[in-house]
Every structure is written in C-alpha cells, then in structure tokens.
C-alpha cells in the first residue's frame, strides 16, 4: 500500500491512504539450521545455544511476502476488491483500507488516478526478530517509488487470525527518517514489551493518552505528557478548528476518544536505547446542533458521510480509526512523529 496526503478536504488531508490487496497469502518458515554433516565437518565444536538461534522468518521468505503484496496491490487498487485485499491485510491498516474503498467514489479524478497508479517498495530493510523472541511479526523499513522524496515507511506483517502473514500496520514518516533499529550480532532485531513503561508511558498507552490532543487540545494531560512535534501541533489545530463555516453558527463540534478496532501495539528497540512504536488509536467527531436549533434544523451529511448514513439529523457522529508512529525515550517525553486516520463510519 502507499499513502501520502492528497488534495481532499482540510479535515482529511493528513488522514488519507491508498488501500492494497494481494492475491494469495504466503506462509513463511523459520530459517533452517545446518545439516548434521555440516556439524561434523572439520570436527567443529558444538554450537552454543546462542549461535544456533534462528530468525522468525528468513530474509528470502520475508522478501517474498512483500513482493507478492506489492505486485497484487496494484491490481487490487484498480478494482477496489475488498475480498482480495483481506487475504493479506488485517488489523488497523485493513480498517483504513476498507474505508478508502468505500469512499473512493467521492474522490477527485486526480486522486482516483493517483490511487490506482502502480508503485513498488524500494530500499527495503528487513527487521526480523529471533524465533525465540516471543513475537509473531516482522517489520520492514522502506519507501514507496511514488514518493521518492519522502522520509520512508515502516510496515508490519503479523500472523493475525491465521497461519499466514498479512500486513497489519503501515505508517509513513513525516518528521525525519525512520530511526536506526538495534540489531544483535546475528542481525536480529529486539522487540520491546508494549506493556512496559518507557519514560512517561508504555507503548500500549500511547493511543489513549494522545487522544487528549483532540478532546481538549492537550490541555488535560497530553501537552504535559508528549514532546511537542509537528504531528501533535497539527492535532491541536484540528481540535480547535470547530465546525465548518456554513454550520458554525448553528452547531458545535467535539472529539471523544474511542477504542481502536485492533488494539495490538508493535515496539522495537532502537540503536540509541529508545523504543520505536507503531500504535493504534481512534476517536469520534461529533457535530451537534445547538439546543435552540434542534427543533427547526437538521444537519445534512457530507458526501462521504452519506455513504454510511445519508439521513439528515441533529447529531452527526463520525468514527475515525488511526495508526501512529512514536519514539519513546527512557529519559524524556514520547515523540509522536506520524499519525494517520480514516473515517470508517458515520451515524
């Protein structure tokens, strides 16, 4: 999949993605060790347990998954084939991609053409944990050919709901390149425990804490908890925008934190001792008529909202599912450096 901002409405400008699909799921196998004969060659000493460690997958197997995903993505985008997409995509990413398929008809011709254009992943760096790490996923640092000047992306492939790997998260960096991940002597990355606090927060608390930027502009806790970044400042700006001009005199707009559709969090140790995290997050956006206007007026849903519920009503509630990228510092505040949402429902 490839996602970068497009020219759609200001509220969704930073919340846009292009969905993907793959024709067939690919089962990965762990790296195999040497044969018994290899062990006997030259009377080599018995290998230590550490030396015999295997990767969760081989680099070749991981490469095959990404290749297949990339190739078929271009066909799936052209057809908006949700069934095809679901064979190799899951998690929070899949929620967003399904929304793109639903809302595609409301996009401009330019956006539709861009969405359906072929691309491929370049400069791939496979981040593979050891088989004994206790996790079921691997990641890839890469960039999309359609965005050669971008900062790159972090893709996560996990065995969610089956025996095959599907892409569950994909976040494109907005504020500098993806940081260098720590690797051991055998080239394996080290996953971090999402429930273990790193500095101010544990990785699995990021989404819940961050939503305060939308609910209160960060005034309750978020401004004190998180380092100020371009991403957090944009969230505050969105929180303060209020209703569009055509309804501003008649309605109020509020945000409320919500549960991510898929709560799994992914975390990796960085070379500098910090922790890189891809996390899910969610909120609802409520546009409500002021009490004195409820008896005589209704809110007309936008074209995108009408795809889910075209009824004119006193309150329009939009649900947004998101995913973000953050760096947690044991000696400082967490930095959220990328964040993308999709409206997945309106009621």
CSV table of C-alpha atoms in Angstrom, one decimal:
chain,number,residue,atom,x,y,z
A,1,UNK,CA,0.0,0.0,0.0
A,2,UNK,CA,1.1,3.6,-0.5
A,3,UNK,CA,-0.3,6.6,1.3
A,4,UNK,CA,0.5,10.2,1.2
A,5,UNK,CA,-1.5,13.3,1.7
A,6,UNK,CA,-3.8,14.4,-1.2
A,7,UNK,CA,-5.8,17.4,-2.1
A,8,UNK,CA,-9.0,16.4,-0.4
A,9,UNK,CA,-10.7,18.4,2.4
A,10,UNK,CA,-8.6,20.0,5.1
A,11,UNK,CA,-10.0,17.7,7.8
A,12,UNK,CA,-8.9,14.6,5.9
A,13,UNK,CA,-5.8,16.0,4.2
A,14,UNK,CA,-3.4,14.3,6.6
A,15,UNK,CA,-5.8,11.3,7.1
A,16,UNK,CA,-5.6,9.8,3.6
A,17,UNK,CA,-4.4,6.4,2.5
A,18,UNK,CA,-4.3,4.2,-0.6
A,19,UNK,CA,-5.5,0.6,0.0
A,20,UNK,CA,-4.0,-2.6,-1.2
A,21,UNK,CA,-4.6,-6.3,-1.6
A,22,UNK,CA,-2.8,-9.4,-2.5
A,23,UNK,CA,-3.9,-12.5,-4.5
A,24,UNK,CA,-2.6,-15.2,-2.2
A,25,UNK,CA,-1.3,-15.4,1.3
A,26,UNK,CA,2.2,-16.6,1.7
A,27,UNK,CA,3.2,-18.9,4.6
A,28,UNK,CA,6.7,-18.2,6.0
A,29,UNK,CA,9.0,-20.6,7.6
A,30,UNK,CA,11.8,-20.0,10.1
A,31,UNK,CA,15.4,-20.1,9.0
A,32,UNK,CA,16.8,-23.7,8.9
A,33,UNK,CA,20.0,-24.6,10.6
A,34,UNK,CA,22.9,-26.6,9.0
A,35,UNK,CA,22.7,-30.3,8.3
A,36,UNK,CA,24.2,-33.0,10.6
A,37,UNK,CA,27.0,-33.4,8.1
A,38,UNK,CA,27.8,-29.7,8.3
A,39,UNK,CA,28.1,-30.0,12.0
A,40,UNK,CA,30.6,-32.8,11.7
A,41,UNK,CA,32.8,-31.0,9.1
A,42,UNK,CA,36.4,-30.4,10.4
A,43,UNK,CA,35.4,-31.7,13.8
A,44,UNK,CA,33.8,-28.3,14.5
A,45,UNK,CA,32.9,-27.8,18.2
A,46,UNK,CA,29.2,-28.0,19.1
A,47,UNK,CA,27.4,-24.7,18.5
A,48,UNK,CA,26.2,-22.8,21.5
A,49,UNK,CA,22.5,-22.3,22.0
A,50,UNK,CA,23.0,-18.6,21.1
A,51,UNK,CA,24.8,-19.4,17.9
A,52,UNK,CA,22.0,-21.8,16.9
A,53,UNK,CA,19.3,-19.2,17.2
A,54,UNK,CA,17.1,-18.9,14.2
A,55,UNK,CA,15.1,-16.0,12.8
A,56,UNK,CA,11.4,-15.8,12.9
A,57,UNK,CA,11.5,-15.9,9.1
A,58,UNK,CA,14.3,-15.9,6.5
A,59,UNK,CA,15.0,-12.7,4.7
A,60,UNK,CA,14.1,-14.5,1.4
A,61,UNK,CA,10.7,-15.5,2.8
A,62,UNK,CA,10.0,-12.0,4.1
A,63,UNK,CA,11.0,-10.6,0.7
A,64,UNK,CA,8.6,-12.9,-1.0
A,65,UNK,CA,5.7,-11.7,1.2
A,66,UNK,CA,6.5,-8.1,0.4
A,67,UNK,CA,7.0,-8.8,-3.3
A,68,UNK,CA,3.6,-10.5,-3.5
A,69,UNK,CA,1.9,-7.8,-1.6
A,70,UNK,CA,3.4,-5.1,-3.8
A,71,UNK,CA,2.6,-6.8,-7.1
A,72,UNK,CA,-1.0,-7.6,-6.4
A,73,UNK,CA,-1.7,-4.4,-4.6
A,74,UNK,CA,-1.7,-2.6,-7.9
A,75,UNK,CA,-4.4,-4.9,-9.2
A,76,UNK,CA,-6.5,-4.7,-6.1
A,77,UNK,CA,-6.4,-0.9,-6.0
A,78,UNK,CA,-7.6,-0.7,-9.6
A,79,UNK,CA,-10.7,-2.9,-8.8
A,80,UNK,CA,-11.2,-1.9,-5.1
A,81,UNK,CA,-11.5,-5.6,-4.4
A,82,UNK,CA,-12.1,-5.8,-0.7
A,83,UNK,CA,-12.2,-9.6,-0.6
A,84,UNK,CA,-8.9,-9.8,-2.4
A,85,UNK,CA,-7.5,-7.2,0.0
A,86,UNK,CA,-8.5,-9.2,3.1
A,87,UNK,CA,-6.4,-12.2,2.1
A,88,UNK,CA,-3.2,-10.4,3.0
A,89,UNK,CA,-4.2,-7.4,5.0
A,90,UNK,CA,-5.6,-7.2,8.6
A,91,UNK,CA,-5.6,-5.1,11.7
A,92,UNK,CA,-5.9,-1.4,11.9
A,93,UNK,CA,-4.5,-1.0,8.4
A,94,UNK,CA,-7.3,-3.1,6.9
A,95,UNK,CA,-9.9,-0.9,8.7
A,96,UNK,CA,-8.4,2.1,6.9
A,97,UNK,CA,-8.1,0.5,3.5
A,98,UNK,CA,-11.7,-0.7,3.6
A,99,UNK,CA,-12.7,2.9,4.2
A,100,UNK,CA,-10.7,4.0,1.2
A,101,UNK,CA,-12.5,1.5,-1.0
A,102,UNK,CA,-15.9,2.7,0.3
A,103,UNK,CA,-15.1,6.4,-0.2
A,104,UNK,CA,-13.1,6.2,-3.4
A,105,UNK,CA,-16.2,7.2,-5.5
A,106,UNK,CA,-16.2,10.6,-3.7
A,107,UNK,CA,-12.6,11.4,-4.6
A,108,UNK,CA,-11.5,13.7,-7.4
A,109,UNK,CA,-10.4,12.2,-10.8
A,110,UNK,CA,-6.8,13.2,-9.9
A,111,UNK,CA,-6.9,11.3,-6.6
A,112,UNK,CA,-8.5,8.3,-8.2
A,113,UNK,CA,-5.8,8.1,-10.8
A,114,UNK,CA,-3.1,8.5,-8.2
A,115,UNK,CA,-4.7,5.8,-6.1
A,116,UNK,CA,-4.8,3.3,-9.0
A,117,UNK,CA,-1.2,4.0,-10.2
A,118,UNK,CA,1.3,1.2,-9.9
A,119,UNK,CA,4.2,1.6,-7.4
A,120,UNK,CA,6.8,-0.6,-5.7
A,121,UNK,CA,8.8,-0.6,-2.5
A,122,UNK,CA,12.4,0.4,-2.7
A,123,UNK,CA,15.4,0.4,-0.2
A,124,UNK,CA,13.9,-2.3,1.9
A,125,UNK,CA,15.5,-3.2,5.2
A,126,UNK,CA,14.0,-6.3,6.8
A,127,UNK,CA,13.6,-6.1,10.6
A,128,UNK,CA,13.4,-9.8,11.7
A,129,UNK,CA,13.3,-10.9,15.3
A,130,UNK,CA,14.7,-14.2,16.5
A,131,UNK,CA,12.3,-17.2,16.5
A,132,UNK,CA,12.6,-17.3,20.3
A,133,UNK,CA,11.7,-13.6,20.8
A,134,UNK,CA,8.1,-14.5,21.7
A,135,UNK,CA,6.5,-12.3,18.9
A,136,UNK,CA,4.7,-13.4,15.7
A,137,UNK,CA,5.6,-10.4,13.5
A,138,UNK,CA,8.4,-8.8,11.5
A,139,UNK,CA,8.8,-5.3,10.0
A,140,UNK,CA,10.2,-3.6,7.0
A,141,UNK,CA,11.8,-0.2,6.7
A,142,UNK,CA,11.2,1.0,3.1
A,143,UNK,CA,10.0,3.8,0.8
A,144,UNK,CA,7.4,3.9,-2.0
A,145,UNK,CA,8.6,4.5,-5.5
A,146,UNK,CA,5.8,7.0,-5.9
A,147,UNK,CA,7.2,9.1,-3.0
A,148,UNK,CA,11.0,9.1,-3.7
A,149,UNK,CA,11.5,12.3,-1.6
A,150,UNK,CA,9.5,11.1,1.4
A,151,UNK,CA,11.1,10.0,4.7
A,152,UNK,CA,10.2,6.4,4.3
A,153,UNK,CA,7.7,4.0,5.9
A,154,UNK,CA,7.5,1.2,8.5
A,155,UNK,CA,5.5,-1.8,7.5
A,156,UNK,CA,4.4,-4.6,9.9
A,157,UNK,CA,3.5,-8.1,8.9
A,158,UNK,CA,1.8,-10.3,11.5
A,159,UNK,CA,0.0,-13.6,11.7
A,160,UNK,CA,-3.3,-12.2,12.8
A,161,UNK,CA,-6.1,-14.7,12.7
A,162,UNK,CA,-4.3,-17.4,10.8
A,163,UNK,CA,-1.1,-19.1,9.8
A,164,UNK,CA,-0.1,-16.6,7.1
A,165,UNK,CA,1.5,-13.2,7.3
A,166,UNK,CA,-0.6,-10.2,6.5
A,167,UNK,CA,0.2,-6.5,6.7
A,168,UNK,CA,-1.4,-5.1,9.8
A,169,UNK,CA,0.3,-1.6,10.1
A,170,UNK,CA,1.9,0.8,7.7
A,171,UNK,CA,3.0,4.3,8.8
A,172,UNK,CA,4.8,6.8,6.6
A,173,UNK,CA,7.2,9.0,8.5
A,174,UNK,CA,6.5,12.8,8.4
A,175,UNK,CA,9.3,14.2,10.6
A,176,UNK,CA,12.6,12.7,9.6
A,177,UNK,CA,13.6,9.2,8.5
A,178,UNK,CA,12.7,6.0,10.4
A,179,UNK,CA,15.3,5.7,13.2
A,180,UNK,CA,18.0,3.1,13.2
A,181,UNK,CA,16.8,-0.1,14.9
A,182,UNK,CA,19.1,-2.1,17.3
A,183,UNK,CA,20.3,-5.5,16.0
A,184,UNK,CA,22.3,-8.2,17.7
A,185,UNK,CA,25.4,-10.0,16.5
A,186,UNK,CA,23.3,-12.3,14.3
A,187,UNK,CA,21.3,-9.4,12.8
A,188,UNK,CA,18.1,-10.0,14.7
A,189,UNK,CA,16.0,-7.0,16.0
A,190,UNK,CA,14.8,-6.9,19.6
A,191,UNK,CA,11.0,-6.4,20.1
A,192,UNK,CA,10.0,-4.4,23.2
A,193,UNK,CA,7.3,-5.3,25.6
A,194,UNK,CA,4.3,-3.0,24.7
A,195,UNK,CA,3.1,-3.0,28.3
A,196,UNK,CA,6.4,-1.9,29.9
A,197,UNK,CA,6.7,1.8,30.6
A,198,UNK,CA,9.5,3.6,28.7
A,199,UNK,CA,9.9,7.0,30.2
A,200,UNK,CA,6.4,8.6,30.7
A,201,UNK,CA,4.3,5.9,29.0
A,202,UNK,CA,4.2,2.3,28.0
A,203,UNK,CA,3.8,1.8,24.2
A,204,UNK,CA,0.3,0.4,24.7
A,205,UNK,CA,-0.9,3.6,26.4
A,206,UNK,CA,0.1,5.9,23.6
A,207,UNK,CA,-3.1,6.0,21.7
A,208,UNK,CA,-5.3,6.5,24.7
A,209,UNK,CA,-3.1,9.3,26.0
A,210,UNK,CA,-2.6,11.0,22.7
A,211,UNK,CA,-6.4,11.4,22.0
A,212,UNK,CA,-6.4,14.2,24.6
A,213,UNK,CA,-4.9,16.5,21.9
A,214,UNK,CA,-8.2,16.1,20.1
A,215,UNK,CA,-10.5,16.1,23.1
A,216,UNK,CA,-9.1,19.1,24.9
A,217,UNK,CA,-6.3,20.5,22.6
A,218,UNK,CA,-3.9,18.7,25.0
A,219,UNK,CA,-4.9,20.8,28.0
A,220,UNK,CA,-5.8,17.9,30.3
A,221,UNK,CA,-2.7,15.8,30.0
A,222,UNK,CA,-1.3,15.3,26.5
A,223,UNK,CA,0.6,18.7,26.3
A,224,UNK,CA,2.5,17.8,29.5
A,225,UNK,CA,3.0,14.1,28.6
A,226,UNK,CA,4.2,14.3,25.0
A,227,UNK,CA,7.0,16.3,23.4
A,228,UNK,CA,5.7,18.9,21.0
A,229,UNK,CA,6.0,17.8,17.4
A,230,UNK,CA,4.6,18.9,14.0
A,231,UNK,CA,2.2,16.0,14.4
A,232,UNK,CA,0.9,17.0,17.8
A,233,UNK,CA,0.6,20.6,16.8
A,234,UNK,CA,-1.5,19.6,13.8
A,235,UNK,CA,-3.7,17.6,16.1
A,236,UNK,CA,-4.3,20.6,18.3
A,237,UNK,CA,-5.1,22.7,15.3
A,238,UNK,CA,-7.7,20.2,14.1
A,239,UNK,CA,-9.2,20.2,17.6
A,240,UNK,CA,-9.6,23.9,17.6
A,241,UNK,CA,-11.0,24.3,14.1
A,242,UNK,CA,-14.6,23.9,15.1
A,243,UNK,CA,-17.5,23.4,12.6
A,244,UNK,CA,-17.2,24.4,9.0
A,245,UNK,CA,-18.3,28.0,8.3
A,246,UNK,CA,-21.7,27.0,6.9
A,247,UNK,CA,-22.8,25.5,10.2
A,248,UNK,CA,-20.6,27.2,12.7
A,249,UNK,CA,-23.4,29.5,14.0
A,250,UNK,CA,-25.7,26.5,14.4
A,251,UNK,CA,-23.6,23.6,15.7
A,252,UNK,CA,-20.8,22.6,18.0
A,253,UNK,CA,-18.0,20.0,17.2
A,254,UNK,CA,-16.4,17.8,19.8
A,255,UNK,CA,-14.0,14.9,19.8
A,256,UNK,CA,-14.2,11.8,22.0
A,257,UNK,CA,-11.5,9.1,22.4
A,258,UNK,CA,-12.6,5.7,21.2
A,259,UNK,CA,-11.3,2.2,21.2
A,260,UNK,CA,-9.2,1.1,18.3
A,261,UNK,CA,-10.7,-1.6,16.2
A,262,UNK,CA,-7.5,-3.6,16.5
A,263,UNK,CA,-5.6,-2.7,19.7
A,264,UNK,CA,-2.3,-4.6,19.1
A,265,UNK,CA,0.8,-2.5,19.5
A,266,UNK,CA,4.3,-3.1,17.9
A,267,UNK,CA,7.5,-2.0,19.5
A,268,UNK,CA,11.2,-2.3,18.7
A,269,UNK,CA,14.4,-1.3,20.5
A,270,UNK,CA,16.4,1.4,18.8
A,271,UNK,CA,20.2,1.6,18.4
A,272,UNK,CA,20.3,4.6,20.8
A,273,UNK,CA,18.4,2.8,23.6
A,274,UNK,CA,15.0,4.3,22.8
A,275,UNK,CA,11.9,2.4,21.6
A,276,UNK,CA,10.1,2.7,18.3
A,277,UNK,CA,6.4,2.1,18.4
A,278,UNK,CA,3.6,1.7,15.9
A,279,UNK,CA,0.4,2.1,17.8
A,280,UNK,CA,-3.4,2.2,17.0
A,281,UNK,CA,-5.6,5.0,18.1
A,282,UNK,CA,-9.2,6.1,17.5
A,283,UNK,CA,-11.7,8.9,18.1
A,284,UNK,CA,-15.2,10.1,17.2
A,285,UNK,CA,-16.0,13.5,15.9
A,286,UNK,CA,-19.5,14.8,17.0
A,287,UNK,CA,-21.2,17.6,15.1
A,288,UNK,CA,-24.3,18.6,17.1
A,289,UNK,CA,-26.9,21.3,16.6
A,290,UNK,CA,-27.1,23.8,19.4
A,291,UNK,CA,-30.2,23.1,21.5
A,292,UNK,CA,-32.1,26.2,20.3
A,293,UNK,CA,-31.9,25.0,16.7
A,294,UNK,CA,-32.8,21.3,17.1
A,295,UNK,CA,-36.5,21.8,16.6
A,296,UNK,CA,-36.2,23.6,13.3
A,297,UNK,CA,-33.0,22.5,11.7
A,298,UNK,CA,-31.1,19.3,10.6
A,299,UNK,CA,-27.5,18.7,9.7
A,300,UNK,CA,-27.0,17.5,6.1
A,301,UNK,CA,-24.3,14.8,6.0
A,302,UNK,CA,-21.3,15.4,3.6
A,303,UNK,CA,-20.9,13.2,0.5
A,304,UNK,CA,-18.5,10.9,2.4
A,305,UNK,CA,-20.7,10.7,5.5
A,306,UNK,CA,-23.8,9.9,3.3
A,307,UNK,CA,-22.1,6.7,2.1
A,308,UNK,CA,-22.7,5.4,5.7
A,309,UNK,CA,-25.9,7.3,6.6
A,310,UNK,CA,-27.5,9.9,4.4
A,311,UNK,CA,-30.2,10.8,6.9
A,312,UNK,CA,-30.4,14.5,7.9
A,313,UNK,CA,-30.1,14.6,11.7
A,314,UNK,CA,-29.4,16.7,14.8
A,315,UNK,CA,-26.1,15.0,15.5
A,316,UNK,CA,-23.6,13.6,13.1
A,317,UNK,CA,-21.0,11.3,14.6
A,318,UNK,CA,-18.0,10.2,12.5
A,319,UNK,CA,-15.7,7.4,13.7
A,320,UNK,CA,-12.0,7.7,12.8
A,321,UNK,CA,-9.6,4.7,13.1
A,322,UNK,CA,-5.9,5.6,13.1
A,323,UNK,CA,-2.3,4.4,13.5
A,324,UNK,CA,0.7,6.4,14.6
A,325,UNK,CA,4.5,6.2,14.9
A,326,UNK,CA,6.3,7.3,18.0
A,327,UNK,CA,9.7,7.2,19.7
A,328,UNK,CA,9.7,6.6,23.5
A,329,UNK,CA,12.7,7.9,25.4
A,330,UNK,CA,13.6,6.5,28.8
A,331,UNK,CA,14.9,9.9,29.8
A,332,UNK,CA,12.3,12.1,28.1
A,333,UNK,CA,8.9,12.6,26.7
A,334,UNK,CA,7.5,10.4,23.9
A,335,UNK,CA,7.5,11.9,20.5
A,336,UNK,CA,4.7,11.1,18.0
A,337,UNK,CA,6.1,11.8,14.6
A,338,UNK,CA,3.4,10.5,12.3
A,339,UNK,CA,-0.3,9.9,12.5
A,340,UNK,CA,-3.0,8.9,10.0
A,341,UNK,CA,-6.7,8.4,10.5
A,342,UNK,CA,-9.6,7.3,8.3
A,343,UNK,CA,-13.3,7.9,8.7
A,344,UNK,CA,-14.6,4.4,8.9
A,345,UNK,CA,-18.3,5.1,9.8
A,346,UNK,CA,-20.8,7.9,10.1
A,347,UNK,CA,-24.0,7.7,12.0
